[in-house]
mmCIF file of C-alpha atoms in Angstrom:
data_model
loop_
_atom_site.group_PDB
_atom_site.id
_atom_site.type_symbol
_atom_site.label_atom_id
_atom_site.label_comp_id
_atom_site.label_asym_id
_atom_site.label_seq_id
_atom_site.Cartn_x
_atom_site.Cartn_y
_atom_site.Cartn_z
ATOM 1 C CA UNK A 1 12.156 85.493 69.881
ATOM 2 C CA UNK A 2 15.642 83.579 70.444
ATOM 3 C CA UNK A 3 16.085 82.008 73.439
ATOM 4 C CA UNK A 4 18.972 84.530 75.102
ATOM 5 C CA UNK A 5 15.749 87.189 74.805
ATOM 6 C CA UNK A 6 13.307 86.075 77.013
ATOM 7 C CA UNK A 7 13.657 84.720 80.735
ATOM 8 C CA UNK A 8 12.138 80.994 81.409
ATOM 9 C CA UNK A 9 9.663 80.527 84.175
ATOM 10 C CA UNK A 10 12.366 78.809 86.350
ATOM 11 C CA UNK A 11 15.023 81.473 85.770
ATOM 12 C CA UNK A 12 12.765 84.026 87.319
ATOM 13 C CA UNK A 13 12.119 81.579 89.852
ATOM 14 C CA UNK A 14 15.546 80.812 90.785
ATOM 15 C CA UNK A 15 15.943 84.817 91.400
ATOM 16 C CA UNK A 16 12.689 84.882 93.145
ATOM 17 C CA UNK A 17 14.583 82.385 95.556
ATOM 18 C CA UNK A 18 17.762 84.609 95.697
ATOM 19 C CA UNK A 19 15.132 87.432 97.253
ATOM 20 C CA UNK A 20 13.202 85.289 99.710
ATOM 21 C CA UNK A 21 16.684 83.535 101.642
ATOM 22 C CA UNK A 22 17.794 87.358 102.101
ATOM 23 C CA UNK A 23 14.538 88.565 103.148
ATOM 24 C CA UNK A 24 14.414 85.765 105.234
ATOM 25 C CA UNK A 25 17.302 86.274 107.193
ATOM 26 C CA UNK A 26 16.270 90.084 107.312
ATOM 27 C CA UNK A 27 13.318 89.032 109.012
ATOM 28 C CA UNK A 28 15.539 86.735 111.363
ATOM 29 C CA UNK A 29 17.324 90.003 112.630
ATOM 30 C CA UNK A 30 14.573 91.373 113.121
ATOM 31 C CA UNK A 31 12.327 89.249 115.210
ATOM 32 C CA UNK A 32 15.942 88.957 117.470
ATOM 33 C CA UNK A 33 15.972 92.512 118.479
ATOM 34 C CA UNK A 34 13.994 94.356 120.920
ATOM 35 C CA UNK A 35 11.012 95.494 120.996
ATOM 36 C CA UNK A 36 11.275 99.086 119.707
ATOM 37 C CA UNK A 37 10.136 101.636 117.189
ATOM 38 C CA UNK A 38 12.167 100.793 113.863
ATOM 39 C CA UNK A 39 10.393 103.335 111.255
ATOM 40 C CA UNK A 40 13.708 104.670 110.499
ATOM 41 C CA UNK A 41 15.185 101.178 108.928
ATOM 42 C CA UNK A 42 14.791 102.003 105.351
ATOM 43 C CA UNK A 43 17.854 102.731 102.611
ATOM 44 C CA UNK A 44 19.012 106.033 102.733
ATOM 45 C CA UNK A 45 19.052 108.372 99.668
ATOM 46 C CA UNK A 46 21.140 110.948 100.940
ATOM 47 C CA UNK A 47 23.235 112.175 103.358
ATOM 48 C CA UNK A 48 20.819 113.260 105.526
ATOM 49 C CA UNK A 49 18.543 110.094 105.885
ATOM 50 C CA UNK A 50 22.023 108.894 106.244
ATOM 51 C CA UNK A 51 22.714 110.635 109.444
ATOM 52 C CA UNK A 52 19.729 109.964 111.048
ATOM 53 C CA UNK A 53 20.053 106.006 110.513
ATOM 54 C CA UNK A 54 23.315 106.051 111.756
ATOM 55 C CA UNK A 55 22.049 108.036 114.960
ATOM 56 C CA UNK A 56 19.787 105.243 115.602
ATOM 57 C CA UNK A 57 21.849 102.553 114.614
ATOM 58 C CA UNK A 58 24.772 103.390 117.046
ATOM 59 C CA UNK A 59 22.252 102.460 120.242
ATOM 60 C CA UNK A 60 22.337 99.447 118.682
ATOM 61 C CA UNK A 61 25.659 98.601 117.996
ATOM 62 C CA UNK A 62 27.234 97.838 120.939
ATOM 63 C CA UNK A 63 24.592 95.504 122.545
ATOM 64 C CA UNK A 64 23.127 93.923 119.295
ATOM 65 C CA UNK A 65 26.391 93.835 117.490
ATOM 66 C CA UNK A 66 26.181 90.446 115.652
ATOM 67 C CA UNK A 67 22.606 91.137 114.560
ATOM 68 C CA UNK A 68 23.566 94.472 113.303
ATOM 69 C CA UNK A 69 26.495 92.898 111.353
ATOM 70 C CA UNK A 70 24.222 90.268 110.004
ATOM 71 C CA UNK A 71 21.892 92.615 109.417
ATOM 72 C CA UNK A 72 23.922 94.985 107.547
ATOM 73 C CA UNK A 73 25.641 92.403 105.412
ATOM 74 C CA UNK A 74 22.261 91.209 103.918
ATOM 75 C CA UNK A 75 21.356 94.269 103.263
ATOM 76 C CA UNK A 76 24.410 94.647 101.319
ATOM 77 C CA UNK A 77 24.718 91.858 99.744
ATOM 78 C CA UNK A 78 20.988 91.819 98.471
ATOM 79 C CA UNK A 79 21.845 95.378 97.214
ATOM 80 C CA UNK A 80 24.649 94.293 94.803
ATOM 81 C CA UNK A 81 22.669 91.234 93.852
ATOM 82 C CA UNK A 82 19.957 92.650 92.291
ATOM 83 C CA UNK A 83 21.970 96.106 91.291
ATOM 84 C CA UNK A 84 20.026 98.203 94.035
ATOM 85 C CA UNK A 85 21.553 101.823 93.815
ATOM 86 C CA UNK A 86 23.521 103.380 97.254
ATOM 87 C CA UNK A 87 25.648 100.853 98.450
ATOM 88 C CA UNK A 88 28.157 103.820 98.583
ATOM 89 C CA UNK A 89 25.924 104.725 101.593
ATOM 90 C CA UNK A 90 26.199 101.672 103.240
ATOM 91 C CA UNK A 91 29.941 102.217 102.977
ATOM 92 C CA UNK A 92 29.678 105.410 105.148
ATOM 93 C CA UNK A 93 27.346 103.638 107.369
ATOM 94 C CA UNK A 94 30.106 100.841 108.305
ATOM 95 C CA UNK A 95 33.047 103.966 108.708
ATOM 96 C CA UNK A 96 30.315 105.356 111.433
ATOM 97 C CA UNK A 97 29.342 102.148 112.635
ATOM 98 C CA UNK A 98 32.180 100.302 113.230
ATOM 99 C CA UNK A 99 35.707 102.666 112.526
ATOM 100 C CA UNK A 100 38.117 102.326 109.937
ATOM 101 C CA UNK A 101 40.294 98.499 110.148
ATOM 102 C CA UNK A 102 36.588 96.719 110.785
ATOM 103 C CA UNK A 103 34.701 98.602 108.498
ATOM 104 C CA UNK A 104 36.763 98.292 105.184
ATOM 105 C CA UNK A 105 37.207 94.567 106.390
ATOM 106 C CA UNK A 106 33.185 94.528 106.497
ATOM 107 C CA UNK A 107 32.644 96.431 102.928
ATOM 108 C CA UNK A 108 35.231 94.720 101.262
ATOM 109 C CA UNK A 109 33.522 91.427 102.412
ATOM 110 C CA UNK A 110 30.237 92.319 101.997
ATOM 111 C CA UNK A 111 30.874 93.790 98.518
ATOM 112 C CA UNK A 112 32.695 91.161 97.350
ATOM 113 C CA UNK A 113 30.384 88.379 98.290
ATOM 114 C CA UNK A 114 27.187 90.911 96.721
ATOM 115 C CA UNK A 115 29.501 90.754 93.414
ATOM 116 C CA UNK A 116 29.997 87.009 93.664
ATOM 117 C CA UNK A 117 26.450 86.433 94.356
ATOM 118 C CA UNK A 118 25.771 88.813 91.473
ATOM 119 C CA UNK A 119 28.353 86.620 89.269
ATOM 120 C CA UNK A 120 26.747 83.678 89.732
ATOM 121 C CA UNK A 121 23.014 84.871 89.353
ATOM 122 C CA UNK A 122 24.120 86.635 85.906
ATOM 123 C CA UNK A 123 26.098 83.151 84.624
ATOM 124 C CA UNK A 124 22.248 81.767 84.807
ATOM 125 C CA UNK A 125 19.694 83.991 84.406
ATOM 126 C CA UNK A 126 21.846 87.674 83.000
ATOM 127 C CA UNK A 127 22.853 86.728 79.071
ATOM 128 C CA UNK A 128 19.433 88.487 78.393
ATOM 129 C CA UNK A 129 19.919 91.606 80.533
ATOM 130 C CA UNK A 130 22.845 92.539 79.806
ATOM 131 C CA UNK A 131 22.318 91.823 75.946
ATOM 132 C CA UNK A 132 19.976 94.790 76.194
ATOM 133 C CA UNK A 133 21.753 97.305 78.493
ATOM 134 C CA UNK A 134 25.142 97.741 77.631
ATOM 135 C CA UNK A 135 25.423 95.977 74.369
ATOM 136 C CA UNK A 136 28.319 98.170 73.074
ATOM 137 C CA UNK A 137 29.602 97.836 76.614
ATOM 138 C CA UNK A 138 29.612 93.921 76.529
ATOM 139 C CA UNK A 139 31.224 94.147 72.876
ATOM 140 C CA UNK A 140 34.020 95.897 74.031
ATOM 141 C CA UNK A 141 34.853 93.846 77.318
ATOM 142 C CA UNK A 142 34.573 90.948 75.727
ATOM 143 C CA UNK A 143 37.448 92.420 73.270
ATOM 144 C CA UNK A 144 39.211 93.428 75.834
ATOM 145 C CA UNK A 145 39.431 90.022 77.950
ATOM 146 C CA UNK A 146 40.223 87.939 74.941
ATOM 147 C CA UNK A 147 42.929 90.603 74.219
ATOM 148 C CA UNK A 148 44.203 90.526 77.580
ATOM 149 C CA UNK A 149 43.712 86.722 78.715
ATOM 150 C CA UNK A 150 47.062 85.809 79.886
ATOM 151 C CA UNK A 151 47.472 88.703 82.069
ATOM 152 C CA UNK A 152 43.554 89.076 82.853
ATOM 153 C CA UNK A 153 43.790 89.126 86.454
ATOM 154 C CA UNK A 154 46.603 92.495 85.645
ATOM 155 C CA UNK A 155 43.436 94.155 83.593
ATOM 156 C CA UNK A 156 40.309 92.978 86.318
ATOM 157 C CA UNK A 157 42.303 94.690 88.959
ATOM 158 C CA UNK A 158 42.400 97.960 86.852
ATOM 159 C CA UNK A 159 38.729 97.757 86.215
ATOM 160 C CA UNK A 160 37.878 97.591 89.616
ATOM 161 C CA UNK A 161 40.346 100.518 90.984
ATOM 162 C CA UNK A 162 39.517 102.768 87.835
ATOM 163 C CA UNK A 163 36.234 103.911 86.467
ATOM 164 C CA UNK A 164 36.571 102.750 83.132
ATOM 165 C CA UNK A 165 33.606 100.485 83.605
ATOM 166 C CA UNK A 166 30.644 100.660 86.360
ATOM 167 C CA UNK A 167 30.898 97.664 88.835
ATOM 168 C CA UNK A 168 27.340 96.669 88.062
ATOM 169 C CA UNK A 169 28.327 95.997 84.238
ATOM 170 C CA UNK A 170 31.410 94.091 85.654
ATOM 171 C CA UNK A 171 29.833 91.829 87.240
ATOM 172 C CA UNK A 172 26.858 90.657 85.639
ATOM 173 C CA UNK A 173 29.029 90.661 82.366
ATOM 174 C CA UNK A 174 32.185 88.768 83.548
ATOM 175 C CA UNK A 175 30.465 85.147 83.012
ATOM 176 C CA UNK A 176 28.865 86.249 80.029
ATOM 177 C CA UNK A 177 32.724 87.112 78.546
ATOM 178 C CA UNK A 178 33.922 83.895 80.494
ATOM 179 C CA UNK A 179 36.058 85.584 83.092
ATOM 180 C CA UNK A 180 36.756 82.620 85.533
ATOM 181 C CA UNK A 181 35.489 82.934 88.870
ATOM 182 C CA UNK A 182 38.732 82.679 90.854
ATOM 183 C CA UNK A 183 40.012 85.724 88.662
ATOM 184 C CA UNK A 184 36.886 87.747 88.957
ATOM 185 C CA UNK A 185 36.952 87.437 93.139
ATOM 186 C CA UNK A 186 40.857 87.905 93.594
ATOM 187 C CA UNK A 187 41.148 91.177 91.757
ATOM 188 C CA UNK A 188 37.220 92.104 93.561
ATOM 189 C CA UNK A 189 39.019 91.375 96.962
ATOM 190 C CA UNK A 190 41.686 93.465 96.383
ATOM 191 C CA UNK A 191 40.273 96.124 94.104
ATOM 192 C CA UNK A 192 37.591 96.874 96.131
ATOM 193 C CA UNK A 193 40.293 97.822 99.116
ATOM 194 C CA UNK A 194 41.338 101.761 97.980
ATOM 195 C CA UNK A 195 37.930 102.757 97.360
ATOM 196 C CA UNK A 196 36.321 101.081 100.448
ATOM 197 C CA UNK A 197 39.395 102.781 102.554
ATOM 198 C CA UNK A 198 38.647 106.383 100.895
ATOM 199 C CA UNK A 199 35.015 105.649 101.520
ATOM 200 C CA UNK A 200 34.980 104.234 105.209
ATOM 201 C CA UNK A 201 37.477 106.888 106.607
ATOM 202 C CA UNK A 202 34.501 109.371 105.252
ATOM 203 C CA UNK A 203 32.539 108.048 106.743
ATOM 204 C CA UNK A 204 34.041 107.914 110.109
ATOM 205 C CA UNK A 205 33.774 111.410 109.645
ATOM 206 C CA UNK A 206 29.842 111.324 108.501
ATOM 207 C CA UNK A 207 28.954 114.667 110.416
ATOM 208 C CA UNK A 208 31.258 117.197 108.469
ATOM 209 C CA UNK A 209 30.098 115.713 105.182
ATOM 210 C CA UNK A 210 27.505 117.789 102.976
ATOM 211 C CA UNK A 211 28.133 116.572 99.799
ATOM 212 C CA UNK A 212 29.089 112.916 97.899
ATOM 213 C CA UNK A 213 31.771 114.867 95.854
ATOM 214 C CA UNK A 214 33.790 115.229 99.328
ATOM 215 C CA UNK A 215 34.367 111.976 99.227
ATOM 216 C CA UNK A 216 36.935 112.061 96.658
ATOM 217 C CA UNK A 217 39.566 115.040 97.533
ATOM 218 C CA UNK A 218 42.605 115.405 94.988
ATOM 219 C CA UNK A 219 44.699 113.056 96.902
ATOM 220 C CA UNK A 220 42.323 110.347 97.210
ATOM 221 C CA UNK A 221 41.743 110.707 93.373
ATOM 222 C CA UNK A 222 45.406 110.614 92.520
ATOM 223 C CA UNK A 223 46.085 107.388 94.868
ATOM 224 C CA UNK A 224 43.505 105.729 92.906
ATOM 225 C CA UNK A 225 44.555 106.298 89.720
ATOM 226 C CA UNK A 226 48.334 105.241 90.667
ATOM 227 C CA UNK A 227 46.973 102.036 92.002
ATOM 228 C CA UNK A 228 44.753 101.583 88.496
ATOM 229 C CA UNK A 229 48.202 102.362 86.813
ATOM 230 C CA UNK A 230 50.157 100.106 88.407
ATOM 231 C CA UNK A 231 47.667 97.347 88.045
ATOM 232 C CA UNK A 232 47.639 97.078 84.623
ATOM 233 C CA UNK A 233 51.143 97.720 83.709
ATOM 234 C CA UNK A 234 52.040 93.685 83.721
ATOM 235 C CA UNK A 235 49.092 93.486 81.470
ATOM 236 C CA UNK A 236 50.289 95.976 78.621
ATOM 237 C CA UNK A 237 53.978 94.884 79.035
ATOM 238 C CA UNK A 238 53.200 91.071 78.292
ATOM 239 C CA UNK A 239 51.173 92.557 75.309
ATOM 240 C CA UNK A 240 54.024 94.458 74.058
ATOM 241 C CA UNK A 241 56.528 91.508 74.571
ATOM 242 C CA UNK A 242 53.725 88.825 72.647
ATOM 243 C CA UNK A 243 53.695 91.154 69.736
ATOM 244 C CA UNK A 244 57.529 90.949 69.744
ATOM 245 C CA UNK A 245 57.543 87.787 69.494
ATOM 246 C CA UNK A 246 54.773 87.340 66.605
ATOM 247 C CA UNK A 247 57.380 88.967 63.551
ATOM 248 C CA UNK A 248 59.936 86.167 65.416
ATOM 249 C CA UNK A 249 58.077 83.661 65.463
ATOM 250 C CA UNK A 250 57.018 84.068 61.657
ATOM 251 C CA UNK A 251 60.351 84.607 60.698
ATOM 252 C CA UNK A 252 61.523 81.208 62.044
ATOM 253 C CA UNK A 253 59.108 78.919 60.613
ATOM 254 C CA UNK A 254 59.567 80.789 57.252
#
């Protein structure tokens, strides 16, 4: 067995540690709040277990704001880490918690520092993982970023806004394919904005939802995939004016 197919003791380790400073500061938040019945603190599944933890959670809110923010954003975070499903709940939850400007502000932050944690956990311990999963996946975005390297930022951008690939796969295989950091957390930051917008303003709205595909009306679709458009239209014009250049480039030194 080759050594990208197995995970060394201290690899697991190192995750190990990942878990425990999260579950720590859970823990934190919780020994700072009062003394109360908190049974219902578990990640919902659907929009009903949804409900009732935001019923609960807005008693909290207002007088236990900062450990309810803290709280929230290790919960997040620790859920994008380690590729937990239903952080699209969590994105309702901040629309009900804390209204539209603050909660994109907090899912935007919160997912982007999940996907940098994520990142950097994958650059050390993921080459196996991903290796396994998606290996026709991690063939072709590994094409694609060499392809697209001068206007790579133009392409992330797209991949975030646009479906093309799952956000999980993004960011555990963006080290592997040597996507630098900086580009990986500029077009995160700002590709994560329409969805969390469409998402949050749901949210605000958590009551009249019965279904996930409400989320996503015909408009919301259609913004998004103008906004993937526009993204990577730099990208496939400096493609376009490289090959141009190729037949006169060979022509001179000929």
């Amino acid at each position: 067995m080759g050594r990208e197919d197995k995970f060394p003791l201290w690899e697991a380790a190192l995750g190990a540690g990942v878990a425990a400073v999260f579950a720590a500061g859970l823990v934190g938040v919780y020994l700072s709040m009062p003394d109360s019945d908190y049974s219902f603190l578990k990640l919902p599944h659907n929009l009903q277990e949804l409900q009732i933890l935001t019923g609960h959670l807005e008693n909290y809110t207002s007088d236990y704001t900062i450990q309810v923010l803290i709280g929230y954003c290790a919960v997040y975070i620790f859920m994008q880490t380690f590729m937990i499903p239903g952080t699209i709940f969590m994105s309702l939850l901040a629309g009900a918690l804390f209204g539209q400007l603050r909660g994109v502000a907090l899912v935007v932050f919160a997912a982007s520092a999940g996907a940098s944690s994520c990142y950097f956990l994958s650059k050390m311990i993921g080459k196996p993982l991903v290796f396994l999963m998606w290996p026709d996946k991690l063939t072709f975005f590994q094409k694609q970023v060499a392809r697209r390297r001068q206007k790579l930022l133009n392409y992330m951008l797209f991949l975030r806004v646009t479906p093309t690939l799952p956000n999980t796969f993004i960011n555990l295989a963006s080290p592997i394919v040597d996507v630098p950091f900086h580009t990986f957390l500029l077009a995160t930051l700002i590709g994560l904005i329409p969805a969390a917008y469409v998402t949050v303003r749901a949210g605000i709205a958590l009551g009249e939802l019965t279904s996930l595909s409400d989320l996503y009306d015909t408009q919301s679709v259609a913004l998004l995939f103008l906004i993937g458009v526009v993204s990577v239209t730099p990208a496939l014009l400096g493609k376009d004016e490289a090959q141009e250049k190729t037949p006169e480039v060979a022509v001179a030194t000929s």
